[in-house]
CSV table of C-alpha atoms in Angstrom, one decimal:
chain,number,residue,atom,x,y,z
A,2,MET,CA,-16.6,-9.7,54.3
A,3,LEU,CA,-15.8,-10.9,50.8
A,4,SER,CA,-12.4,-12.2,51.9
A,5,ARG,CA,-14.0,-14.1,54.8
A,6,ILE,CA,-16.6,-15.6,52.4
A,7,ALA,CA,-13.8,-16.6,50.0
A,8,ALA,CA,-11.9,-18.2,52.8
A,9,HIS,CA,-14.9,-20.4,53.6
A,10,VAL,CA,-16.0,-21.2,50.1
A,11,VAL,CA,-12.8,-21.8,48.2
A,12,PRO,CA,-11.9,-25.0,50.2
A,13,PHE,CA,-15.3,-26.4,49.0
A,14,PHE,CA,-14.1,-26.2,45.4
A,15,GLY,CA,-10.5,-27.4,45.7
A,16,ARG,CA,-7.5,-28.2,47.9
A,17,LEU,CA,-5.9,-24.8,48.6
A,18,THR,CA,-2.2,-24.6,49.7
A,19,VAL,CA,-0.2,-21.4,50.4
A,20,THR,CA,3.5,-20.8,50.5
A,21,ALA,CA,5.7,-17.7,50.9
A,22,ASP,CA,9.3,-16.6,50.4
A,23,PRO,CA,11.2,-16.4,53.6
A,24,GLY,CA,11.3,-12.6,53.3
A,25,ALA,CA,7.6,-12.2,52.4
A,26,ARG,CA,5.8,-9.7,54.5
A,27,LEU,CA,3.0,-7.1,53.9
A,28,GLU,CA,3.8,-3.6,55.1
A,29,PRO,CA,0.7,-1.4,55.5
A,30,GLY,CA,-0.1,0.3,52.2
A,31,SER,CA,1.4,-2.4,50.0
A,32,ILE,CA,0.4,-3.1,46.4
A,33,LEU,CA,-0.3,-6.8,45.8
A,34,VAL,CA,0.1,-7.8,42.1
A,35,VAL,CA,-1.2,-11.2,41.0
A,36,ASN,CA,-1.2,-13.1,37.7
A,37,HIS,CA,-4.7,-13.4,36.2
A,38,THR,CA,-5.9,-16.6,34.6
A,39,SER,CA,-9.5,-17.2,35.5
A,40,THR,CA,-12.7,-15.7,36.9
A,41,ALA,CA,-12.1,-17.9,40.0
A,42,ASP,CA,-8.6,-16.6,40.9
A,43,PRO,CA,-9.6,-13.5,42.9
A,44,ALA,CA,-11.5,-15.7,45.4
A,45,LEU,CA,-8.5,-18.1,45.5
A,46,VAL,CA,-6.0,-15.3,46.3
A,47,LEU,CA,-8.4,-13.5,48.8
A,48,ALA,CA,-8.8,-16.8,50.7
A,49,ALA,CA,-5.0,-17.4,50.7
A,50,LEU,CA,-4.2,-13.9,52.0
A,51,ARG,CA,-6.7,-14.1,54.7
A,52,ARG,CA,-5.6,-17.6,55.8
A,53,ARG,CA,-1.8,-16.9,55.6
A,54,LEU,CA,-1.5,-13.3,56.6
A,55,ALA,CA,-5.0,-12.2,57.9
A,56,VAL,CA,-5.0,-9.6,55.2
A,57,GLU,CA,-8.2,-8.4,53.4
A,58,PRO,CA,-7.1,-6.1,50.5
A,59,VAL,CA,-8.9,-3.6,48.4
A,60,LEU,CA,-9.3,-5.1,45.0
A,61,LEU,CA,-9.2,-3.3,41.6
A,62,ALA,CA,-11.8,-5.1,39.5
A,63,THR,CA,-13.5,-4.6,36.2
A,64,ALA,CA,-16.4,-2.1,36.5
A,65,GLY,CA,-18.9,-4.5,34.9
A,66,LEU,CA,-19.1,-6.4,38.2
A,67,TRP,CA,-20.8,-3.4,39.8
A,68,ARG,CA,-23.7,-3.9,37.5
A,69,ILE,CA,-24.6,-7.2,39.3
A,70,PRO,CA,-27.0,-5.9,42.0
A,71,LEU,CA,-26.0,-7.8,45.1
A,72,LEU,CA,-22.4,-8.2,44.2
A,73,GLY,CA,-22.1,-4.5,43.2
A,74,ARG,CA,-23.3,-3.3,46.6
A,75,ALA,CA,-20.9,-5.7,48.4
A,76,LEU,CA,-18.0,-4.5,46.3
A,77,THR,CA,-18.8,-0.9,47.2
A,78,ARG,CA,-19.2,-1.7,50.8
A,79,GLU,CA,-15.7,-3.3,50.9
A,80,GLY,CA,-14.2,-0.3,49.3
A,81,TYR,CA,-13.2,-2.1,46.1
A,82,VAL,CA,-12.3,0.1,43.1
A,83,PRO,CA,-14.0,-0.3,39.7
A,84,VAL,CA,-11.8,-0.1,36.6
A,85,HIS,CA,-13.4,1.3,33.5
A,86,ARG,CA,-11.1,-0.4,31.0
A,87,ASN,CA,-10.3,1.3,27.7
A,88,THR,CA,-12.1,4.5,28.6
A,89,ALA,CA,-11.0,7.9,29.8
A,90,ARG,CA,-12.1,7.0,33.3
A,91,ALA,CA,-9.6,4.1,33.6
A,92,ALA,CA,-7.0,6.4,35.3
A,93,VAL,CA,-9.4,7.4,38.0
A,94,ALA,CA,-9.1,3.9,39.5
A,95,LEU,CA,-5.4,4.6,40.2
A,96,ASP,CA,-6.4,7.8,42.1
A,97,HIS,CA,-8.8,5.8,44.3
A,98,ALA,CA,-6.2,3.1,44.8
A,99,ALA,CA,-3.6,5.7,45.9
A,100,VAL,CA,-6.1,7.0,48.5
A,101,ALA,CA,-6.6,3.4,49.9
A,102,LEU,CA,-2.8,2.9,50.0
A,103,ALA,CA,-2.4,6.3,51.9
A,104,SER,CA,-4.8,5.1,54.5
A,105,GLY,CA,-2.7,2.0,55.1
A,106,ARG,CA,-4.9,-0.5,53.2
A,107,HIS,CA,-3.4,-3.1,50.9
A,108,VAL,CA,-4.4,-2.8,47.3
A,109,MET,CA,-4.6,-5.9,45.0
A,110,LEU,CA,-4.5,-5.6,41.2
A,111,TYR,CA,-4.0,-7.5,38.0
A,112,ALA,CA,-1.4,-5.8,35.9
A,113,GLU,CA,-2.1,-8.0,32.8
A,114,GLY,CA,-5.5,-6.3,32.5
A,115,ARG,CA,-7.3,-9.4,31.2
A,116,ILE,CA,-7.8,-13.1,31.4
A,117,PRO,CA,-5.9,-15.0,28.7
A,118,PRO,CA,-8.2,-15.9,25.8
A,119,ARG,CA,-7.5,-19.6,25.9
A,120,ARG,CA,-10.0,-22.4,26.3
A,121,ASP,CA,-7.8,-25.1,27.9
A,122,ALA,CA,-7.3,-25.4,31.6
A,123,ALA,CA,-3.5,-25.5,31.5
A,124,GLU,CA,-1.2,-23.0,33.2
A,125,CYS,CA,1.0,-20.5,31.3
A,126,PRO,CA,3.2,-17.7,32.5
A,127,PRO,CA,1.7,-14.2,32.9
A,128,GLU,CA,1.1,-12.1,29.9
A,129,SER,CA,2.9,-8.8,29.5
A,130,PHE,CA,1.9,-6.1,32.1
A,131,ARG,CA,0.2,-2.8,31.4
A,132,THR,CA,1.8,0.3,33.0
A,133,GLY,CA,-0.8,1.1,35.7
A,134,LEU,CA,1.1,-0.8,38.4
A,135,ALA,CA,4.3,1.0,37.7
A,136,ARG,CA,2.6,4.4,37.7
A,137,LEU,CA,0.7,3.7,40.9
A,138,ALA,CA,3.9,2.5,42.7
A,139,GLY,CA,5.8,5.5,41.4
A,140,ALA,CA,3.2,8.0,42.5
A,141,THR,CA,2.8,6.5,46.0
A,142,GLY,CA,6.2,4.9,46.8
A,143,ALA,CA,4.3,1.8,47.9
A,144,PRO,CA,6.2,-1.5,48.1
A,145,VAL,CA,5.0,-4.2,45.6
A,146,VAL,CA,4.4,-7.7,46.6
A,147,PRO,CA,4.4,-10.3,43.8
A,148,ILE,CA,1.9,-13.1,44.1
A,149,GLY,CA,1.5,-16.1,41.9
A,150,GLN,CA,-1.5,-18.3,41.8
A,151,ALA,CA,-2.2,-21.6,39.9
A,152,GLY,CA,-5.1,-24.0,39.7
A,153,ALA,CA,-7.9,-21.5,39.3
A,154,ARG,CA,-8.3,-22.6,35.6
A,155,ARG,CA,-9.1,-26.1,36.9
A,156,ILE,CA,-12.3,-24.5,38.3
A,157,THR,CA,-13.2,-22.1,35.5
A,158,SER,CA,-11.7,-21.7,32.0
A,159,GLY,CA,-12.8,-21.5,28.4
A,160,GLY,CA,-16.3,-20.7,27.2
A,161,ARG,CA,-19.4,-20.1,29.4
A,162,ALA,CA,-20.7,-23.7,29.2
A,163,LYS,CA,-17.3,-25.0,30.2
A,164,GLN,CA,-17.0,-22.6,33.0
A,165,ILE,CA,-20.4,-23.6,34.4
A,166,ALA,CA,-19.5,-27.2,34.1
A,167,GLY,CA,-16.2,-26.6,35.9
A,168,VAL,CA,-17.8,-24.9,38.8
A,169,LEU,CA,-20.5,-27.6,39.2
A,170,THR,CA,-17.9,-30.5,39.1
A,171,ALA,CA,-15.1,-28.9,41.1
A,172,PRO,CA,-16.5,-29.9,44.5
A,173,VAL,CA,-16.3,-33.5,43.3
A,174,ARG,CA,-13.0,-33.2,41.5
A,175,ARG,CA,-11.4,-31.1,44.2
A,176,PRO,CA,-8.5,-29.8,42.1
A,177,GLY,CA,-5.3,-28.6,43.6
A,178,LEU,CA,-5.0,-24.8,44.1
A,179,HIS,CA,-1.8,-23.0,45.1
A,180,VAL,CA,-0.8,-19.4,46.0
A,181,HIS,CA,2.8,-18.3,46.5
A,182,ILE,CA,3.6,-14.9,48.1
A,183,GLY,CA,6.9,-13.4,47.0
A,184,THR,CA,9.4,-11.0,48.5
A,185,PRO,CA,8.3,-7.4,48.4
A,186,LEU,CA,10.3,-5.1,46.1
A,187,ARG,CA,10.6,-1.4,45.4
A,188,LEU,CA,10.1,-0.5,41.8
A,189,PRO,CA,12.4,2.0,40.0
A,190,ALA,CA,11.1,5.3,38.8
A,191,ASP,CA,11.3,4.4,35.1
A,192,VAL,CA,7.9,3.0,34.1
A,193,ALA,CA,9.2,0.5,31.5
A,194,GLU,CA,11.9,-0.8,33.8
A,195,ALA,CA,9.5,-1.0,36.7
A,196,THR,CA,6.9,-2.9,34.6
A,197,GLU,CA,9.5,-5.4,33.4
A,198,LEU,CA,10.8,-5.9,37.0
A,199,ALA,CA,7.4,-6.5,38.4
A,200,HIS,CA,6.5,-8.9,35.6
A,201,GLY,CA,9.6,-10.9,36.3
A,202,ALA,CA,8.8,-11.1,40.0
A,203,VAL,CA,5.2,-12.2,39.4
A,204,THR,CA,6.3,-14.7,36.8
A,205,GLU,CA,8.7,-16.3,39.4
A,206,ALA,CA,5.9,-16.4,42.0
A,207,TRP,CA,3.6,-18.0,39.5
A,208,ARG,CA,6.3,-20.5,38.7
A,209,ARG,CA,6.5,-21.5,42.3
A,210,ALA,CA,2.7,-21.8,42.6
A,211,ALA,CA,2.3,-23.8,39.3
A,212,GLY,CA,5.4,-25.9,40.1
A,213,ALA,CA,3.8,-26.9,43.4
A,214,LEU,CA,0.9,-28.4,41.4
A,215,GLY,CA,3.2,-30.1,38.9
A,216,GLU,CA,2.1,-28.0,36.0
A,217,PRO,CA,4.3,-28.7,32.9
A,218,ALA,CA,4.6,-25.0,31.9
A,219,ALA,CA,6.3,-24.3,35.3
A,220,LEU,CA,8.5,-27.3,35.2
A,221,ASP,CA,9.9,-27.4,31.6
A,222,GLY,CA,11.0,-23.7,31.5
A,223,ALA,CA,9.9,-23.4,27.9
A,224,ARG,CA,9.1,-20.0,26.5
A,225,ALA,CA,5.5,-19.5,25.5
A,226,VAL,CA,3.7,-17.0,23.3
A,227,PRO,CA,0.0,-16.8,24.2
A,228,ALA,CA,-3.0,-16.3,22.0
A,229,GLY,CA,-2.9,-12.7,20.8
A,230,GLY,CA,0.9,-12.7,20.4
A,231,ARG,CA,1.8,-11.1,23.7
A,232,ARG,CA,5.1,-12.7,24.6
A,233,ARG,CA,5.8,-14.5,27.9
A,234,LEU,CA,9.2,-15.3,29.3
A,235,PRO,CA,9.9,-18.1,31.7
A,236,ASP,CA,11.4,-16.6,34.9
A,237,ALA,CA,12.4,-13.6,36.8
A,238,ALA,CA,16.1,-13.9,35.8
A,239,SER,CA,15.2,-13.8,32.1
A,240,TRP,CA,12.9,-10.8,32.7
A,241,GLY,CA,15.8,-8.7,34.0
A,242,LEU,CA,15.8,-8.6,37.7
A,243,ARG,CA,18.6,-6.3,36.9
A,244,ARG,CA,18.8,-2.9,35.3
A,245,ARG,CA,17.8,-2.7,31.6
A,246,THR,CA,20.7,-2.1,29.2
A,247,GLY,CA,19.0,0.2,26.8
A,248,ARG,CA,17.1,-2.2,24.5
């Protein structure tokens, strides 16, 4: 239901376009990993997946959303998985995700684990990934589909007042929004190598999405270091879509 709602609502806030690699496909029980930039991007990606592939994934989301009465019940009904970040219960989310994958459902997650703490609306490459994605893929053998999204920060970004203003004015501004679905990959057993490989693939998918919107960060190829000092690299090639050499 939430995917269907997103598919109807997102076009009201912006102009959504979707592209995919020629080899992009979603096998049953695939892990969908997406770059996270805004509170608006889950709706953007859910709408794109429903429109392009008729897919309605299980989403791993911050547990705080379940405290919102109506939303919490809807998330539970959809089978979404709460993530209790920075607690001993965080790993339980991966167990629930593995069950969903075994049943043939697609599972969508954000490997960065947070929205970047920036106030501007510009695009930047994904931050470094946490290891949950690699551990889930290693435990289940599920293929990983890299997805890049851009434009969500044109709807919501920055502090609370700016986010509210962004949502209220988006139907008038109708910003460009783009989602790119990449080619599925199988991650290696080594967690560090798998994490690096997945990050590179999502970075490339993000670059395709942001480039479609003419975002400078995707077009100039410049390296960027985000607030907080977590390093970003510009493309999949730089991130080692090859085996690590021991560094």
